[in-house]
Short mmCIF file of C-alpha atoms in Angstrom, two decimals:
data_model
loop_
_atom_site.label_atom_id
_atom_site.label_comp_id
_atom_site.label_asym_id
_atom_site.label_seq_id
_atom_site.Cartn_x
_atom_site.Cartn_y
_atom_site.Cartn_z
CA THR O 134 5.77 13.98 -14.15
CA THR O 135 9.13 13.31 -12.52
CA GLY O 136 11.03 12.66 -15.75
CA ILE O 137 12.51 9.47 -14.29
CA ASP O 138 12.61 6.40 -16.54
CA ILE O 139 11.37 3.79 -14.09
CA LYS O 140 12.28 0.89 -16.39
CA ASN O 141 15.95 1.81 -16.70
CA GLU O 142 16.83 4.07 -13.77
CA ILE O 143 15.48 2.10 -10.81
CA PRO O 144 17.54 -0.96 -9.76
CA PHE O 145 16.04 -4.07 -8.20
CA ASP O 146 19.07 -4.84 -6.02
CA ASP O 147 19.41 -1.57 -4.07
CA LYS O 148 20.26 -2.71 -0.54
CA ASN O 149 18.59 0.31 1.05
CA ILE O 150 15.35 -0.45 -0.78
CA ILE O 151 15.43 -4.14 0.16
CA SER O 152 16.07 -3.15 3.79
CA LEU O 153 12.72 -1.33 3.91
CA PHE O 154 10.98 -4.71 3.84
CA THR O 155 12.40 -5.51 7.28
CA SER O 156 13.11 -2.11 8.89
CA PRO O 157 12.20 1.59 8.57
CA LYS O 158 15.78 2.65 9.40
CA ALA O 159 16.66 3.72 5.83
CA LEU O 160 13.75 6.18 5.95
CA GLY O 161 15.49 7.99 8.79
CA VAL O 162 12.86 7.01 11.36
CA THR O 163 12.46 4.37 14.06
CA GLU O 164 9.73 1.82 14.71
CA GLU O 165 8.57 4.00 17.59
CA HIS O 166 8.30 7.07 15.35
CA ILE O 167 5.93 5.44 12.86
CA LEU O 168 4.47 2.59 14.95
CA CYS O 169 5.55 0.08 12.32
CA LYS O 170 8.46 -2.35 12.23
CA THR O 171 9.04 -2.13 8.47
CA GLY O 172 9.35 0.71 5.97
CA THR O 173 6.61 -0.67 3.73
CA LEU O 174 3.62 1.42 4.81
CA GLY O 175 1.82 2.43 1.64
CA ILE O 176 3.75 0.00 -0.57
CA PRO O 177 1.29 -2.10 -2.62
CA GLU O 178 1.08 -5.76 -1.55
CA PHE O 179 3.53 -5.21 1.33
CA GLY O 180 1.88 -2.55 3.47
CA THR O 181 -0.95 -4.47 5.14
CA ASN O 182 -0.67 -5.92 8.64
CA PHE O 183 -0.82 -9.44 7.16
CA ALA O 184 2.03 -8.77 4.72
CA ILE O 185 4.11 -6.91 7.31
CA ASN O 186 3.87 -9.86 9.72
CA MET O 187 5.03 -12.18 6.93
CA LEU O 188 7.99 -9.92 6.20
CA LEU O 189 9.00 -9.85 9.86
CA GLU O 190 8.81 -13.64 10.14
CA ILE O 191 10.67 -14.38 6.91
CA LYS O 192 13.14 -11.44 6.89
CA PRO O 193 13.73 -11.25 3.11
CA THR O 194 17.14 -10.14 1.86
CA HIS O 195 16.81 -10.58 -1.91
CA PHE O 196 14.39 -9.87 -4.76
CA ALA O 197 13.65 -13.60 -5.06
CA ASP O 198 12.58 -13.73 -1.40
CA LEU O 199 10.02 -10.99 -2.05
CA VAL O 200 8.69 -12.87 -5.08
CA LYS O 201 8.14 -15.96 -2.96
CA ILE O 202 6.43 -13.89 -0.26
CA ALA O 203 4.12 -12.34 -2.86
CA GLY O 204 3.21 -15.83 -4.03
CA LEU O 205 2.61 -17.08 -0.50
CA SER O 206 0.40 -14.13 0.40
CA HIS O 207 -1.82 -14.52 -2.68
CA GLY O 208 -2.32 -18.28 -2.55
CA THR O 209 -5.23 -20.04 -0.88
CA ASN O 210 -4.33 -22.43 1.96
CA VAL O 211 -0.66 -21.83 1.21
CA TRP O 212 0.74 -19.71 4.04
CA GLN O 213 -1.47 -19.93 7.13
CA GLY O 214 -1.79 -23.49 8.39
CA ASN O 215 0.61 -24.76 5.77
CA VAL O 216 3.95 -23.27 4.71
CA ARG O 217 4.15 -21.02 7.76
CA ASP O 218 3.87 -24.04 10.07
CA LEU O 219 6.65 -25.83 8.18
CA ILE O 220 9.00 -22.88 8.63
CA VAL O 221 8.08 -22.08 12.25
CA ASN O 222 8.42 -25.74 13.31
CA ASN O 223 11.76 -26.09 11.46
CA VAL O 224 10.36 -28.84 9.24
CA ALA O 225 11.59 -27.02 6.12
CA SER O 226 13.47 -23.81 5.44
CA PHE O 227 12.08 -20.80 3.59
CA ASN O 228 14.30 -21.67 0.64
CA GLU O 229 12.88 -25.21 0.45
CA VAL O 230 9.17 -24.42 0.57
CA VAL O 231 7.07 -23.50 -2.45
CA GLY O 232 5.77 -19.96 -2.91
CA CYS O 233 4.43 -19.93 -6.46
CA ARG O 234 2.96 -22.64 -8.69
CA ASP O 235 6.17 -22.77 -10.73
CA ASP O 236 8.10 -23.77 -7.59
CA ILE O 237 6.19 -27.05 -7.40
CA MET O 238 7.29 -28.14 -10.86
CA VAL O 239 10.92 -27.01 -10.38
CA SER O 240 11.17 -28.72 -6.98
CA LEU O 241 9.75 -31.97 -8.34
CA ILE O 242 12.16 -31.91 -11.28
CA ASN O 243 15.01 -31.40 -8.80
CA TYR O 244 13.79 -34.44 -6.88
CA GLY O 245 14.20 -36.42 -10.12
CA LEU O 246 10.67 -36.58 -11.53
CA ASP O 247 10.05 -36.52 -15.28
CA PRO O 248 9.52 -32.85 -16.27
CA SER O 249 6.20 -33.48 -18.03
CA ARG O 250 4.84 -35.36 -15.00
CA ALA O 251 6.19 -32.68 -12.67
CA PHE O 252 4.30 -30.07 -14.68
CA LYS O 253 1.13 -32.15 -14.61
CA ILE O 254 1.33 -32.49 -10.82
CA SER O 255 2.00 -28.78 -10.36
CA GLU O 256 -1.08 -27.92 -12.46
CA PHE O 257 -3.12 -30.44 -10.47
CA VAL O 258 -2.02 -28.88 -7.18
CA ARG O 259 -2.31 -25.20 -8.10
CA LYS O 260 -5.95 -25.76 -9.13
CA GLY O 261 -6.72 -27.24 -5.72
CA LYS O 262 -7.55 -30.69 -7.12
CA ALA O 263 -5.68 -32.70 -4.46
CA LYS O 264 -8.70 -32.55 -2.14
CA LYS O 265 -11.31 -32.66 -4.90
CA GLU O 266 -9.96 -35.70 -6.77
CA PRO O 267 -8.43 -38.01 -4.11
CA ASP O 268 -7.95 -41.03 -6.38
CA ALA O 269 -5.93 -39.08 -8.93
CA TRP O 270 -4.01 -37.44 -6.12
CA ASN O 271 -3.09 -40.79 -4.60
CA GLU O 272 -1.61 -41.84 -7.95
CA HIS O 273 0.52 -38.68 -7.99
CA VAL O 274 1.58 -39.32 -4.38
CA ALA O 275 2.68 -42.87 -5.19
CA TYR O 276 4.75 -41.57 -8.09
CA MET O 277 6.36 -38.84 -5.99
CA ARG O 278 7.28 -41.35 -3.27
CA GLU O 279 9.17 -43.40 -5.85
CA PHE O 280 11.59 -40.46 -5.99
CA SER O 281 11.68 -39.97 -2.19
CA VAL O 282 9.87 -36.65 -2.31
CA PRO O 283 9.59 -35.59 1.38
CA GLU O 284 6.27 -36.27 3.07
CA TRP O 285 6.07 -32.65 4.26
CA PHE O 286 6.25 -31.52 0.62
CA ILE O 287 3.50 -33.92 -0.41
CA GLU O 288 1.25 -32.84 2.48
CA CYS O 289 1.91 -29.20 1.70
CA CYS O 290 0.75 -29.74 -1.88
CA ARG O 291 -2.34 -31.62 -0.70
CA LYS O 292 -3.51 -28.63 1.35
CA ILE O 293 -3.11 -26.06 -1.41
CA GLU O 294 -6.31 -24.83 -3.05
CA TYR O 295 -4.82 -22.15 -5.31
CA MET O 296 -1.30 -20.97 -6.13
CA PHE O 297 -0.15 -17.70 -7.63
CA PRO O 298 1.93 -17.75 -10.87
CA LYS O 299 5.51 -16.53 -10.46
CA ALA O 300 5.17 -14.09 -13.37
CA HIS O 301 2.42 -12.24 -11.50
CA ALA O 302 4.41 -12.27 -8.27
CA CYS O 303 7.45 -10.85 -10.10
CA ALA O 304 5.35 -8.08 -11.62
CA TYR O 305 3.97 -7.17 -8.18
CA VAL O 306 7.43 -7.07 -6.62
CA MET O 307 8.90 -5.02 -9.48
CA SER O 308 6.13 -2.47 -8.98
CA ALA O 309 6.58 -2.49 -5.20
CA ILE O 310 10.33 -1.89 -5.45
CA ARG O 311 9.88 0.96 -7.92
CA ILE O 312 7.38 2.62 -5.61
CA ALA O 313 9.63 1.99 -2.60
CA TRP O 314 12.49 3.64 -4.50
CA PHE O 315 10.47 6.83 -4.84
CA LYS O 316 9.42 6.58 -1.21
CA LEU O 317 13.04 6.45 -0.08
CA TYR O 318 14.76 8.80 -2.50
CA HIS O 319 11.95 11.19 -3.55
CA PRO O 320 9.57 11.19 -0.58
CA LEU O 321 7.68 14.36 -1.49
CA TRP O 322 6.71 12.92 -4.88
CA TYR O 323 5.84 9.61 -3.29
CA TYR O 324 3.56 10.97 -0.58
CA ALA O 325 1.88 13.39 -3.00
CA ALA O 326 1.03 10.46 -5.28
CA TYR O 327 0.08 8.14 -2.43
CA PHE O 328 -2.43 10.48 -0.83
CA SER O 329 -3.82 11.59 -4.21
CA ILE O 330 -4.34 8.10 -5.59
CA ARG O 331 -4.60 5.52 -2.83
CA GLU O 332 -6.59 7.26 -0.08
CA ASP O 333 -10.11 8.68 -0.09
CA ASP O 334 -10.72 9.57 3.55
CA PHE O 335 -8.66 11.99 5.63
CA ASP O 336 -8.56 13.83 8.91
CA ILE O 337 -6.98 16.75 7.13
CA GLU O 338 -7.13 19.04 10.16
CA ALA O 339 -5.01 16.61 12.19
CA MET O 340 -2.62 16.23 9.25
CA ILE O 341 -2.15 20.00 8.93
CA LYS O 342 -1.34 20.29 12.65
CA GLY O 343 1.60 17.91 12.27
CA TYR O 344 3.14 14.77 13.71
CA ASN O 345 1.94 14.95 17.33
CA SER O 346 -1.63 15.67 16.32
CA ILE O 347 -1.62 12.88 13.74
CA LYS O 348 -0.20 10.34 16.16
CA ALA O 349 -2.68 11.26 18.89
CA ARG O 350 -5.61 10.97 16.49
CA TYR O 351 -4.30 7.68 15.06
CA GLU O 352 -3.89 6.11 18.50
CA ASP O 353 -7.33 7.38 19.55
CA LEU O 354 -8.99 5.71 16.56
CA LEU O 355 -7.06 2.48 17.09
CA ALA O 356 -8.22 2.39 20.71
CA LYS O 357 -11.84 2.57 19.56
CA GLY O 358 -11.50 -0.80 17.87
CA TYR O 359 -14.85 -2.14 16.71
CA GLU O 360 -16.63 0.95 18.07
CA ALA O 361 -15.02 3.11 15.36
CA THR O 362 -17.34 4.19 12.56
CA ASN O 363 -16.66 3.16 8.95
CA LYS O 364 -15.44 6.69 8.27
CA GLU O 365 -13.02 6.55 11.22
CA THR O 366 -11.78 3.12 10.20
CA ASN O 367 -11.06 4.37 6.68
CA ILE O 368 -9.14 7.35 8.08
CA ILE O 369 -6.71 5.14 10.04
CA GLY O 370 -4.71 4.14 6.95
CA SER O 371 -4.15 7.69 5.71
CA LEU O 372 -3.25 8.87 9.22
CA HIS O 373 -0.63 6.12 9.59
CA VAL O 374 1.13 7.08 6.37
CA ALA O 375 0.77 10.78 7.25
CA MET O 376 2.45 10.03 10.59
CA GLU O 377 5.37 8.50 8.72
CA ALA O 378 5.56 11.42 6.29
CA THR O 379 5.68 14.02 9.06
CA ALA O 380 8.18 11.93 11.03
CA ARG O 381 10.40 12.25 7.95
CA GLY O 382 10.07 16.03 7.98
CA ILE O 383 7.28 16.54 5.46
CA LYS O 384 4.59 19.11 6.28
CA PHE O 385 0.98 19.46 5.18
CA ALA O 386 0.14 23.08 4.47
CA PRO O 387 -3.33 24.47 5.16
CA ILE O 388 -5.75 24.13 2.27
CA SER O 389 -5.35 27.17 0.03
CA ILE O 390 -8.16 28.82 -1.90
CA GLU O 391 -5.51 30.00 -4.40
CA LYS O 392 -3.23 26.94 -4.66
CA SER O 393 -5.10 23.76 -3.71
CA ASP O 394 -6.00 21.33 -6.47
CA ALA O 395 -9.42 19.71 -6.68
CA ASN O 396 -8.45 16.14 -5.84
CA ARG O 397 -4.65 15.88 -5.75
CA PHE O 398 -1.99 16.81 -3.24
CA VAL O 399 0.49 19.20 -4.87
CA LEU O 400 4.01 20.34 -3.99
CA ASP O 401 4.27 23.77 -2.40
CA ASP O 402 6.68 25.84 -4.52
CA GLU O 403 7.22 28.38 -1.76
CA HIS O 404 7.91 26.06 1.16
CA GLU O 405 10.36 23.16 1.21
CA ASN O 406 9.13 19.62 1.96
CA THR O 407 5.52 20.76 2.03
CA LEU O 408 2.39 19.38 0.39
CA ILE O 409 -0.78 21.36 -0.20
CA PRO O 410 -3.93 19.25 0.32
CA PRO O 411 -6.77 19.35 -2.23
CA PHE O 412 -10.26 20.70 -1.60
CA SER O 413 -11.71 17.16 -1.66
CA THR O 414 -10.01 16.39 1.67
CA ILE O 415 -12.48 18.71 3.41
CA ASP O 416 -15.02 16.46 5.11
CA GLY O 417 -18.28 16.55 3.15
CA LEU O 418 -16.86 18.31 0.08
CA GLY O 419 -17.13 15.94 -2.87
CA ALA O 420 -14.99 15.63 -5.98
CA ALA O 421 -17.54 17.41 -8.20
CA VAL O 422 -17.68 20.53 -6.02
CA ALA O 423 -13.87 20.47 -5.64
CA THR O 424 -13.51 20.42 -9.43
CA THR O 425 -16.01 23.26 -9.83
CA ILE O 426 -14.08 25.43 -7.35
CA VAL O 427 -10.86 25.00 -9.33
CA GLU O 428 -12.56 25.58 -12.68
CA GLU O 429 -14.17 28.81 -11.46
CA ARG O 430 -10.95 29.98 -9.81
CA GLN O 431 -9.14 29.61 -13.13
CA LYS O 432 -11.71 31.84 -14.81
CA GLN O 433 -11.48 34.55 -12.16
CA PRO O 434 -10.30 34.73 -8.52
CA PHE O 435 -13.09 34.53 -5.94
CA LEU O 436 -13.99 37.98 -4.67
CA SER O 437 -15.88 36.94 -1.54
CA LYS O 438 -17.35 34.06 0.44
CA GLU O 439 -20.64 34.78 -1.29
CA ASP O 440 -18.90 34.58 -4.68
CA LEU O 441 -17.31 31.26 -3.74
CA GLN O 442 -20.63 29.87 -2.61
CA ARG O 443 -22.39 30.97 -5.80
CA ARG O 444 -19.83 30.15 -8.49
CA GLY O 445 -18.21 27.19 -6.73
CA LYS O 446 -21.58 25.59 -5.92
CA VAL O 447 -20.44 25.36 -2.29
CA SER O 448 -23.12 24.90 0.37
CA LYS O 449 -23.45 27.26 3.33
CA THR O 450 -22.46 24.40 5.63
CA LEU O 451 -19.21 23.90 3.72
CA ILE O 452 -18.57 27.65 3.65
CA ASP O 453 -18.84 27.64 7.44
CA LYS O 454 -16.51 24.63 7.58
CA MET O 455 -13.95 26.41 5.40
CA VAL O 456 -14.20 29.49 7.61
CA SER O 457 -13.58 27.41 10.74
CA MET O 458 -10.52 25.88 9.06
CA GLY O 459 -9.16 29.33 8.19
CA ILE O 460 -9.22 28.68 4.44
CA ILE O 461 -11.17 31.77 3.37
CA ASP O 462 -10.51 34.24 6.18
CA GLN O 463 -9.06 36.71 3.67
CA LEU O 464 -12.29 36.86 1.65
CA PRO O 465 -14.98 39.41 2.57
CA ASP O 466 -18.47 38.11 3.18
CA SER O 467 -19.89 39.62 -0.01
CA ASN O 468 -18.89 41.49 -3.17
CA GLN O 469 -20.57 44.68 -2.00
CA LEU O 470 -18.23 47.40 -0.79
CA SER O 471 -18.98 49.45 2.27
CA LEU O 472 -18.38 53.19 1.97
CA PHE O 473 -18.46 53.74 5.74
#
């Protein structure tokens, strides 16, 4: 563990952290370096192409902006074809539109509606009832018009099928900012955790070779488009974050028969800014075999490739793979000693 108290030591108003949601500059890299216009790769809820495009269009500058974006991205019929059109067409500003279900009630109260009726309408809308129960909706519309609620607001509510609660959106953003804080200020810890927890498929050989190899492989897989296999498609995400990590000066050491963990990336004590990949990143080597290798290594160091194959339950195919990757070059083929 890092020993950092995330509840008390990580602020939610750090300008450098907030800047990551619109630019990678604070990470010490450019858009061209990481092929991404934000610094949110690998940040939950804000690292997908959909979320990144929202960030670039809205350009958030405060915690509250991120909460609204989280609400917009998790609603149904809220952003695309609805709120986004209002903002792009200058019908309403980002500050005026609703992002979470709570915003409907607060906005209606601000327009002058009775709070209890405002709450009732917000519940009606967030459950997507405007389209399902037109007669009841028309009654709500008539009431809202008595208080000169804008027609764009009414139409926006009519389209909504589900809205995210603000409490959930706040929780998501708090988590995202805490993770982004580690990404910015403790990158080695961040990337070790990210690759250990959030990714399952790797091109570990490209990662070990460094930035240029990672970028070339990433661009090659992107160019394949729909022709890419499921395995290749799954690798794209880990390669993109690995590209960012190496652009920031972090290295991936070769897999080590002495130091690698079964399933987690670990910090290299002997080399600065370096992560040692786990055995499970070897293509075709599953978590169970990776765990067995570590368990047997802890009992006694492997004496030979034959010993590794026998005690580690490693297939001949994987032994050959490990040889080709240079992982077990130092091990003799068998335990038997030659006297000549």
